[in-house]
PDB file of N, CA and C in Angstrom:
ATOM      1  N   UNK P   1       0.845  -1.183   0.000  1.00 49.00           N
ATOM      2  CA  UNK P   1       0.000   0.000   0.000  1.00 49.00           C
ATOM      3  C   UNK P   1       0.887   1.241   0.000  1.00 49.00           C
ATOM      4  N   UNK P   2       0.712   2.121  -0.953  1.00 51.00           N
ATOM      5  CA  UNK P   2       1.542   3.322  -1.086  1.00 51.00           C
ATOM      6  C   UNK P   2       1.011   4.428  -0.191  1.00 51.00           C
ATOM      7  N   UNK P   3       1.911   5.297   0.281  1.00 49.00           N
ATOM      8  CA  UNK P   3       1.505   6.443   1.098  1.00 49.00           C
ATOM      9  C   UNK P   3       1.367   6.043   2.553  1.00 49.00           C
ATOM     10  N   UNK P   4       0.966   7.007   3.368  1.00 46.00           N
ATOM     11  CA  UNK P   4       0.768   6.730   4.785  1.00 46.00           C
ATOM     12  C   UNK P   4      -0.711   6.739   5.088  1.00 46.00           C
ATOM     13  N   UNK P   5      -1.086   5.930   6.036  1.00 47.00           N
ATOM     14  CA  UNK P   5      -2.489   5.899   6.437  1.00 47.00           C
ATOM     15  C   UNK P   5      -2.766   7.068   7.376  1.00 47.00           C
ATOM     16  N   UNK P   6      -4.024   7.314   7.623  1.00 47.00           N
ATOM     17  CA  UNK P   6      -4.428   8.409   8.501  1.00 47.00           C
ATOM     18  C   UNK P   6      -3.885   8.181   9.915  1.00 47.00           C
ATOM     19  N   UNK P   7      -3.898   6.925  10.374  1.00 45.00           N
ATOM     20  CA  UNK P   7      -3.407   6.619  11.710  1.00 45.00           C
ATOM     21  C   UNK P   7      -1.927   6.908  11.858  1.00 45.00           C
ATOM     22  N   UNK P   8      -1.139   6.585  10.827  1.00 43.00           N
ATOM     23  CA  UNK P   8       0.295   6.873  10.874  1.00 43.00           C
ATOM     24  C   UNK P   8       0.551   8.373  10.917  1.00 43.00           C
ATOM     25  N   UNK P   9      -0.216   9.123  10.153  1.00 42.00           N
ATOM     26  CA  UNK P   9      -0.052  10.577  10.132  1.00 42.00           C
ATOM     27  C   UNK P   9      -0.393  11.173  11.493  1.00 42.00           C
ATOM     28  N   UNK P  10      -1.437  10.653  12.135  1.00 42.00           N
ATOM     29  CA  UNK P  10      -1.809  11.160  13.452  1.00 42.00           C
ATOM     30  C   UNK P  10      -0.751  10.791  14.491  1.00 42.00           C
ATOM     31  N   UNK P  11      -0.177   9.603  14.399  1.00 41.00           N
ATOM     32  CA  UNK P  11       0.856   9.193  15.338  1.00 41.00           C
ATOM     33  C   UNK P  11       2.082  10.086  15.199  1.00 41.00           C
ATOM     34  N   UNK P  12       2.453  10.435  13.966  1.00 41.00           N
ATOM     35  CA  UNK P  12       3.592  11.315  13.760  1.00 41.00           C
ATOM     36  C   UNK P  12       3.292  12.715  14.258  1.00 41.00           C
ATOM     37  N   UNK P  13       2.074  13.205  14.032  1.00 42.00           N
ATOM     38  CA  UNK P  13       1.726  14.562  14.429  1.00 42.00           C
ATOM     39  C   UNK P  13       1.651  14.698  15.940  1.00 42.00           C
ATOM     40  N   UNK P  14       1.270  13.619  16.652  1.00 44.00           N
ATOM     41  CA  UNK P  14       1.141  13.720  18.094  1.00 44.00           C
ATOM     42  C   UNK P  14       2.416  13.315  18.820  1.00 44.00           C
ATOM     43  N   UNK P  15       3.451  12.946  18.083  1.00 47.00           N
ATOM     44  CA  UNK P  15       4.720  12.587  18.704  1.00 47.00           C
ATOM     45  C   UNK P  15       5.348  13.821  19.336  1.00 47.00           C
ATOM     46  N   UNK P  16       6.173  13.636  20.385  1.00 48.00           N
ATOM     47  CA  UNK P  16       6.819  14.785  21.017  1.00 48.00           C
ATOM     48  C   UNK P  16       7.590  15.614  19.997  1.00 48.00           C
ATOM     49  N   UNK P  17       7.415  16.930  20.089  1.00 48.00           N
ATOM     50  CA  UNK P  17       8.095  17.824  19.167  1.00 48.00           C
ATOM     51  C   UNK P  17       7.308  18.101  17.908  1.00 48.00           C
ATOM     52  N   UNK P  18       6.197  17.384  17.686  1.00 49.00           N
ATOM     53  CA  UNK P  18       5.358  17.594  16.522  1.00 49.00           C
ATOM     54  C   UNK P  18       3.986  18.044  16.997  1.00 49.00           C
ATOM     55  N   UNK P  19       3.788  19.333  17.164  1.00 50.00           N
ATOM     56  CA  UNK P  19       2.525  19.868  17.676  1.00 50.00           C
ATOM     57  C   UNK P  19       1.540  20.076  16.542  1.00 50.00           C
ATOM     58  N   UNK P  20       0.298  19.786  16.831  1.00 52.00           N
ATOM     59  CA  UNK P  20      -0.754  20.085  15.875  1.00 52.00           C
ATOM     60  C   UNK P  20      -1.087  21.563  15.957  1.00 52.00           C
ATOM     61  N   UNK P  21      -1.409  22.209  14.847  1.00 54.00           N
ATOM     62  CA  UNK P  21      -1.750  23.625  14.891  1.00 54.00           C
ATOM     63  C   UNK P  21      -2.948  23.863  15.801  1.00 54.00           C
ATOM     64  N   UNK P  22      -2.823  24.821  16.699  1.00 59.00           N
ATOM     65  CA  UNK P  22      -3.920  25.174  17.584  1.00 59.00           C
ATOM     66  C   UNK P  22      -4.150  24.171  18.696  1.00 59.00           C
ATOM     67  N   UNK P  23      -3.224  23.254  18.946  1.00 67.00           N
ATOM     68  CA  UNK P  23      -3.385  22.251  19.985  1.00 67.00           C
ATOM     69  C   UNK P  23      -2.833  22.799  21.291  1.00 67.00           C
ATOM     70  N   UNK P  24      -3.573  23.705  21.930  1.00 64.00           N
ATOM     71  CA  UNK P  24      -3.077  24.357  23.132  1.00 64.00           C
ATOM     72  C   UNK P  24      -3.209  23.477  24.362  1.00 64.00           C
ATOM     73  N   UNK P  25      -3.948  22.359  24.286  1.00 76.00           N
ATOM     74  CA  UNK P  25      -4.089  21.462  25.418  1.00 76.00           C
ATOM     75  C   UNK P  25      -3.041  20.374  25.439  1.00 76.00           C
ATOM     76  N   UNK P  26      -2.066  20.460  24.550  1.00 93.00           N
ATOM     77  CA  UNK P  26      -1.024  19.441  24.459  1.00 93.00           C
ATOM     78  C   UNK P  26      -0.224  19.397  25.751  1.00 93.00           C
ATOM     79  N   UNK P  27       0.079  18.189  26.230  1.00 97.00           N
ATOM     80  CA  UNK P  27       0.878  18.023  27.431  1.00 97.00           C
ATOM     81  C   UNK P  27       2.352  17.990  27.059  1.00 97.00           C
ATOM     82  N   UNK P  28       3.134  18.799  27.752  1.00 97.00           N
ATOM     83  CA  UNK P  28       4.564  18.915  27.477  1.00 97.00           C
ATOM     84  C   UNK P  28       5.368  18.443  28.676  1.00 97.00           C
ATOM     85  N   UNK P  29       6.532  17.880  28.419  1.00 97.00           N
ATOM     86  CA  UNK P  29       7.461  17.557  29.489  1.00 97.00           C
ATOM     87  C   UNK P  29       8.099  18.857  29.976  1.00 97.00           C
ATOM     88  N   UNK P  30       8.843  18.761  31.055  1.00 98.00           N
ATOM     89  CA  UNK P  30       9.524  19.952  31.571  1.00 98.00           C
ATOM     90  C   UNK P  30      10.536  20.463  30.554  1.00 98.00           C
ATOM     91  N   UNK P  31      11.232  19.554  29.899  1.00 98.00           N
ATOM     92  CA  UNK P  31      12.218  19.960  28.888  1.00 98.00           C
ATOM     93  C   UNK P  31      11.532  20.654  27.716  1.00 98.00           C
ATOM     94  N   UNK P  32      10.399  20.125  27.260  1.00 97.00           N
ATOM     95  CA  UNK P  32       9.667  20.738  26.156  1.00 97.00           C
ATOM     96  C   UNK P  32       9.107  22.090  26.568  1.00 97.00           C
ATOM     97  N   UNK P  33       8.625  22.195  27.809  1.00 98.00           N
ATOM     98  CA  UNK P  33       8.100  23.474  28.303  1.00 98.00           C
ATOM     99  C   UNK P  33       9.214  24.509  28.376  1.00 98.00           C
ATOM    100  N   UNK P  34      10.391  24.097  28.813  1.00 98.00           N
ATOM    101  CA  UNK P  34      11.523  25.021  28.880  1.00 98.00           C
ATOM    102  C   UNK P  34      11.901  25.499  27.485  1.00 98.00           C
ATOM    103  N   UNK P  35      11.902  24.601  26.513  1.00 98.00           N
ATOM    104  CA  UNK P  35      12.187  24.999  25.130  1.00 98.00           C
ATOM    105  C   UNK P  35      11.113  25.952  24.623  1.00 98.00           C
ATOM    106  N   UNK P  36       9.853  25.672  24.935  1.00 97.00           N
ATOM    107  CA  UNK P  36       8.739  26.505  24.481  1.00 97.00           C
ATOM    108  C   UNK P  36       8.844  27.926  25.047  1.00 97.00           C
ATOM    109  N   UNK P  37       9.273  28.032  26.317  1.00 97.00           N
ATOM    110  CA  UNK P  37       9.406  29.341  26.964  1.00 97.00           C
ATOM    111  C   UNK P  37      10.778  29.971  26.734  1.00 97.00           C
ATOM    112  N   UNK P  38      11.677  29.235  26.072  1.00 97.00           N
ATOM    113  CA  UNK P  38      13.056  29.702  25.855  1.00 97.00           C
ATOM    114  C   UNK P  38      13.748  29.991  27.181  1.00 97.00           C
ATOM    115  N   UNK P  39      13.578  29.076  28.123  1.00 97.00           N
ATOM    116  CA  UNK P  39      14.206  29.187  29.438  1.00 97.00           C
ATOM    117  C   UNK P  39      14.863  27.862  29.761  1.00 97.00           C
ATOM    118  N   UNK P  40      15.447  27.780  30.921  1.00 98.00           N
ATOM    119  CA  UNK P  40      16.025  26.530  31.374  1.00 98.00           C
ATOM    120  C   UNK P  40      15.004  25.677  32.112  1.00 98.00           C
ATOM    121  N   UNK P  41      15.321  24.407  32.252  1.00 98.00           N
ATOM    122  CA  UNK P  41      14.434  23.499  32.969  1.00 98.00           C
ATOM    123  C   UNK P  41      14.324  23.879  34.440  1.00 98.00           C
ATOM    124  N   UNK P  42      15.379  24.423  34.995  1.00 98.00           N
ATOM    125  CA  UNK P  42      15.366  24.818  36.408  1.00 98.00           C
ATOM    126  C   UNK P  42      14.288  25.875  36.667  1.00 98.00           C
ATOM    127  N   UNK P  43      14.130  26.825  35.751  1.00 98.00           N
ATOM    128  CA  UNK P  43      13.104  27.863  35.891  1.00 98.00           C
ATOM    129  C   UNK P  43      11.709  27.239  35.894  1.00 98.00           C
ATOM    130  N   UNK P  44      11.476  26.308  34.975  1.00 98.00           N
ATOM    131  CA  UNK P  44      10.162  25.651  34.897  1.00 98.00           C
ATOM    132  C   UNK P  44       9.898  24.852  36.169  1.00 98.00           C
ATOM    133  N   UNK P  45      10.906  24.136  36.664  1.00 98.00           N
ATOM    134  CA  UNK P  45      10.744  23.376  37.907  1.00 98.00           C
ATOM    135  C   UNK P  45      10.445  24.293  39.081  1.00 98.00           C
ATOM    136  N   UNK P  46      11.051  25.486  39.096  1.00 98.00           N
ATOM    137  CA  UNK P  46      10.780  26.438  40.168  1.00 98.00           C
ATOM    138  C   UNK P  46       9.349  26.951  40.094  1.00 98.00           C
ATOM    139  N   UNK P  47       8.858  27.221  38.872  1.00 98.00           N
ATOM    140  CA  UNK P  47       7.466  27.642  38.714  1.00 98.00           C
ATOM    141  C   UNK P  47       6.514  26.582  39.262  1.00 98.00           C
ATOM    142  N   UNK P  48       6.836  25.323  39.010  1.00 98.00           N
ATOM    143  CA  UNK P  48       6.003  24.227  39.496  1.00 98.00           C
ATOM    144  C   UNK P  48       6.066  24.141  41.016  1.00 98.00           C
ATOM    145  N   UNK P  49       7.256  24.183  41.588  1.00 97.00           N
ATOM    146  CA  UNK P  49       7.398  24.025  43.037  1.00 97.00           C
ATOM    147  C   UNK P  49       6.780  25.189  43.799  1.00 97.00           C
ATOM    148  N   UNK P  50       6.788  26.379  43.209  1.00 97.00           N
ATOM    149  CA  UNK P  50       6.182  27.548  43.834  1.00 97.00           C
ATOM    150  C   UNK P  50       4.686  27.653  43.531  1.00 97.00           C
ATOM    151  N   UNK P  51       4.158  26.664  42.795  1.00 97.00           N
ATOM    152  CA  UNK P  51       2.741  26.616  42.398  1.00 97.00           C
ATOM    153  C   UNK P  51       2.309  27.871  41.641  1.00 97.00           C
ATOM    154  N   UNK P  52       3.228  28.406  40.838  1.00 97.00           N
ATOM    155  CA  UNK P  52       2.919  29.591  40.031  1.00 97.00           C
ATOM    156  C   UNK P  52       2.329  29.207  38.689  1.00 97.00           C
ATOM    157  N   UNK P  53       2.358  27.918  38.359  1.00 97.00           N
ATOM    158  CA  UNK P  53       1.831  27.431  37.098  1.00 97.00           C
ATOM    159  C   UNK P  53       1.183  26.066  37.359  1.00 97.00           C
ATOM    160  N   UNK P  54      -0.007  25.831  36.788  1.00 96.00           N
ATOM    161  CA  UNK P  54      -0.659  24.531  37.004  1.00 96.00           C
ATOM    162  C   UNK P  54       0.050  23.422  36.241  1.00 96.00           C
ATOM    163  N   UNK P  55       0.007  22.222  36.802  1.00 97.00           N
ATOM    164  CA  UNK P  55       0.646  21.079  36.163  1.00 97.00           C
ATOM    165  C   UNK P  55      -0.219  19.844  36.347  1.00 97.00           C
ATOM    166  N   UNK P  56       0.110  18.807  35.607  1.00 96.00           N
ATOM    167  CA  UNK P  56      -0.621  17.552  35.638  1.00 96.00           C
ATOM    168  C   UNK P  56       0.342  16.466  36.089  1.00 96.00           C
ATOM    169  N   UNK P  57      -0.086  15.638  37.054  1.00 96.00           N
ATOM    170  CA  UNK P  57       0.714  14.496  37.492  1.00 96.00           C
ATOM    171  C   UNK P  57       0.157  13.246  36.826  1.00 96.00           C
ATOM    172  N   UNK P  58       1.005  12.538  36.100  1.00 95.00           N
ATOM    173  CA  UNK P  58       0.660  11.256  35.500  1.00 95.00           C
ATOM    174  C   UNK P  58       1.551  10.213  36.163  1.00 95.00           C
ATOM    175  N   UNK P  59       1.064   9.660  37.247  1.00 96.00           N
ATOM    176  CA  UNK P  59       1.917   8.782  38.042  1.00 96.00           C
ATOM    177  C   UNK P  59       3.024   9.612  38.650  1.00 96.00           C
ATOM    178  N   UNK P  60       4.262   9.266  38.337  1.00 96.00           N
ATOM    179  CA  UNK P  60       5.398  10.046  38.846  1.00 96.00           C
ATOM    180  C   UNK P  60       5.844  11.130  37.869  1.00 96.00           C
ATOM    181  N   UNK P  61       5.199  11.200  36.715  1.00 97.00           N
ATOM    182  CA  UNK P  61       5.597  12.152  35.681  1.00 97.00           C
ATOM    183  C   UNK P  61       4.818  13.461  35.805  1.00 97.00           C
ATOM    184  N   UNK P  62       5.502  14.557  35.549  1.00 97.00           N
ATOM    185  CA  UNK P  62       4.891  15.886  35.580  1.00 97.00           C
ATOM    186  C   UNK P  62       4.776  16.391  34.153  1.00 97.00           C
ATOM    187  N   UNK P  63       3.598  16.875  33.793  1.00 98.00           N
ATOM    188  CA  UNK P  63       3.370  17.428  32.459  1.00 98.00           C
ATOM    189  C   UNK P  63       2.712  18.795  32.600  1.00 98.00           C
ATOM    190  N   UNK P  64       2.961  19.643  31.611  1.00 98.00           N
ATOM    191  CA  UNK P  64       2.400  20.996  31.603  1.00 98.00           C
ATOM    192  C   UNK P  64       1.586  21.181  30.337  1.00 98.00           C
ATOM    193  N   UNK P  65       0.422  21.789  30.480  1.00 97.00           N
ATOM    194  CA  UNK P  65      -0.408  22.077  29.311  1.00 97.00           C
ATOM    195  C   UNK P  65       0.124  23.326  28.622  1.00 97.00           C
ATOM    196  N   UNK P  66       0.143  23.278  27.307  1.00 97.00           N
ATOM    197  CA  UNK P  66       0.638  24.428  26.549  1.00 97.00           C
ATOM    198  C   UNK P  66      -0.213  25.670  26.832  1.00 97.00           C
ATOM    199  N   UNK P  67      -1.526  25.488  27.017  1.00 96.00           N
ATOM    200  CA  UNK P  67      -2.392  26.637  27.301  1.00 96.00           C
ATOM    201  C   UNK P  67      -2.046  27.263  28.657  1.00 96.00           C
ATOM    202  N   UNK P  68      -1.577  26.457  29.626  1.00 96.00           N
ATOM    203  CA  UNK P  68      -1.147  26.993  30.915  1.00 96.00           C
ATOM    204  C   UNK P  68       0.108  27.840  30.753  1.00 96.00           C
ATOM    205  N   UNK P  69       1.004  27.403  29.877  1.00 97.00           N
ATOM    206  CA  UNK P  69       2.212  28.189  29.606  1.00 97.00           C
ATOM    207  C   UNK P  69       1.851  29.497  28.907  1.00 97.00           C
ATOM    208  N   UNK P  70       0.911  29.422  27.969  1.00 97.00           N
ATOM    209  CA  UNK P  70       0.471  30.632  27.277  1.00 97.00           C
ATOM    210  C   UNK P  70      -0.175  31.612  28.254  1.00 97.00           C
ATOM    211  N   UNK P  71      -0.949  31.100  29.209  1.00 96.00           N
ATOM    212  CA  UNK P  71      -1.592  31.958  30.211  1.00 96.00           C
ATOM    213  C   UNK P  71      -0.543  32.599  31.117  1.00 96.00           C
ATOM    214  N   UNK P  72       0.491  31.848  31.461  1.00 97.00           N
ATOM    215  CA  UNK P  72       1.569  32.390  32.289  1.00 97.00           C
ATOM    216  C   UNK P  72       2.273  33.536  31.575  1.00 97.00           C
ATOM    217  N   UNK P  73       2.543  33.346  30.294  1.00 97.00           N
ATOM    218  CA  UNK P  73       3.187  34.398  29.503  1.00 97.00           C
ATOM    219  C   UNK P  73       2.272  35.617  29.395  1.00 97.00           C
ATOM    220  N   UNK P  74       0.987  35.387  29.154  1.00 96.00           N
ATOM    221  CA  UNK P  74       0.030  36.488  29.018  1.00 96.00           C
ATOM    222  C   UNK P  74      -0.089  37.273  30.327  1.00 96.00           C
ATOM    223  N   UNK P  75      -0.033  36.586  31.468  1.00 96.00           N
ATOM    224  CA  UNK P  75      -0.136  37.255  32.766  1.00 96.00           C
ATOM    225  C   UNK P  75       1.079  38.136  33.026  1.00 96.00           C
ATOM    226  N   UNK P  76       2.213  37.798  32.456  1.00 96.00           N
ATOM    227  CA  UNK P  76       3.420  38.595  32.657  1.00 96.00           C
ATOM    228  C   UNK P  76       3.628  39.683  31.621  1.00 96.00           C
ATOM    229  N   UNK P  77       2.689  39.767  30.675  1.00 96.00           N
ATOM    230  CA  UNK P  77       2.831  40.758  29.608  1.00 96.00           C
ATOM    231  C   UNK P  77       2.667  42.167  30.166  1.00 96.00           C
ATOM    232  N   UNK P  78       3.571  43.044  29.780  1.00 96.00           N
ATOM    233  CA  UNK P  78       3.531  44.443  30.203  1.00 96.00           C
ATOM    234  C   UNK P  78       3.090  45.269  29.004  1.00 96.00           C
ATOM    235  N   UNK P  79       1.965  45.990  29.133  1.00 94.00           N
ATOM    236  CA  UNK P  79       1.480  46.774  27.975  1.00 94.00           C
ATOM    237  C   UNK P  79       2.386  47.970  27.698  1.00 94.00           C
ATOM    238  N   UNK P  80       2.418  48.365  26.441  1.00 95.00           N
ATOM    239  CA  UNK P  80       3.209  49.538  26.071  1.00 95.00           C
ATOM    240  C   UNK P  80       2.441  50.804  26.497  1.00 95.00           C
ATOM    241  N   UNK P  81       3.152  51.901  26.547  1.00 91.00           N
ATOM    242  CA  UNK P  81       2.530  53.161  26.991  1.00 91.00           C
ATOM    243  C   UNK P  81       1.843  53.855  25.879  1.00 91.00           C
TER     244      UNK P  81
END
């Protein structure tokens, strides 16, 4: 069978590092969140420990929603004069 099936395309699109357009509910690892915010992982871990940003616990794993990161950035936005 030539080409890729719809399921293969969805698996590739949902793989880490391959975000779907407008998928703001995507769960990111701490490393991915740090890359998204252009910061270090230590900063993201501090935000989590200080409860300044919501996170999701999946067993022992911590994940961050992209929309939560966007809200954090929006809350820190300083308007121009």
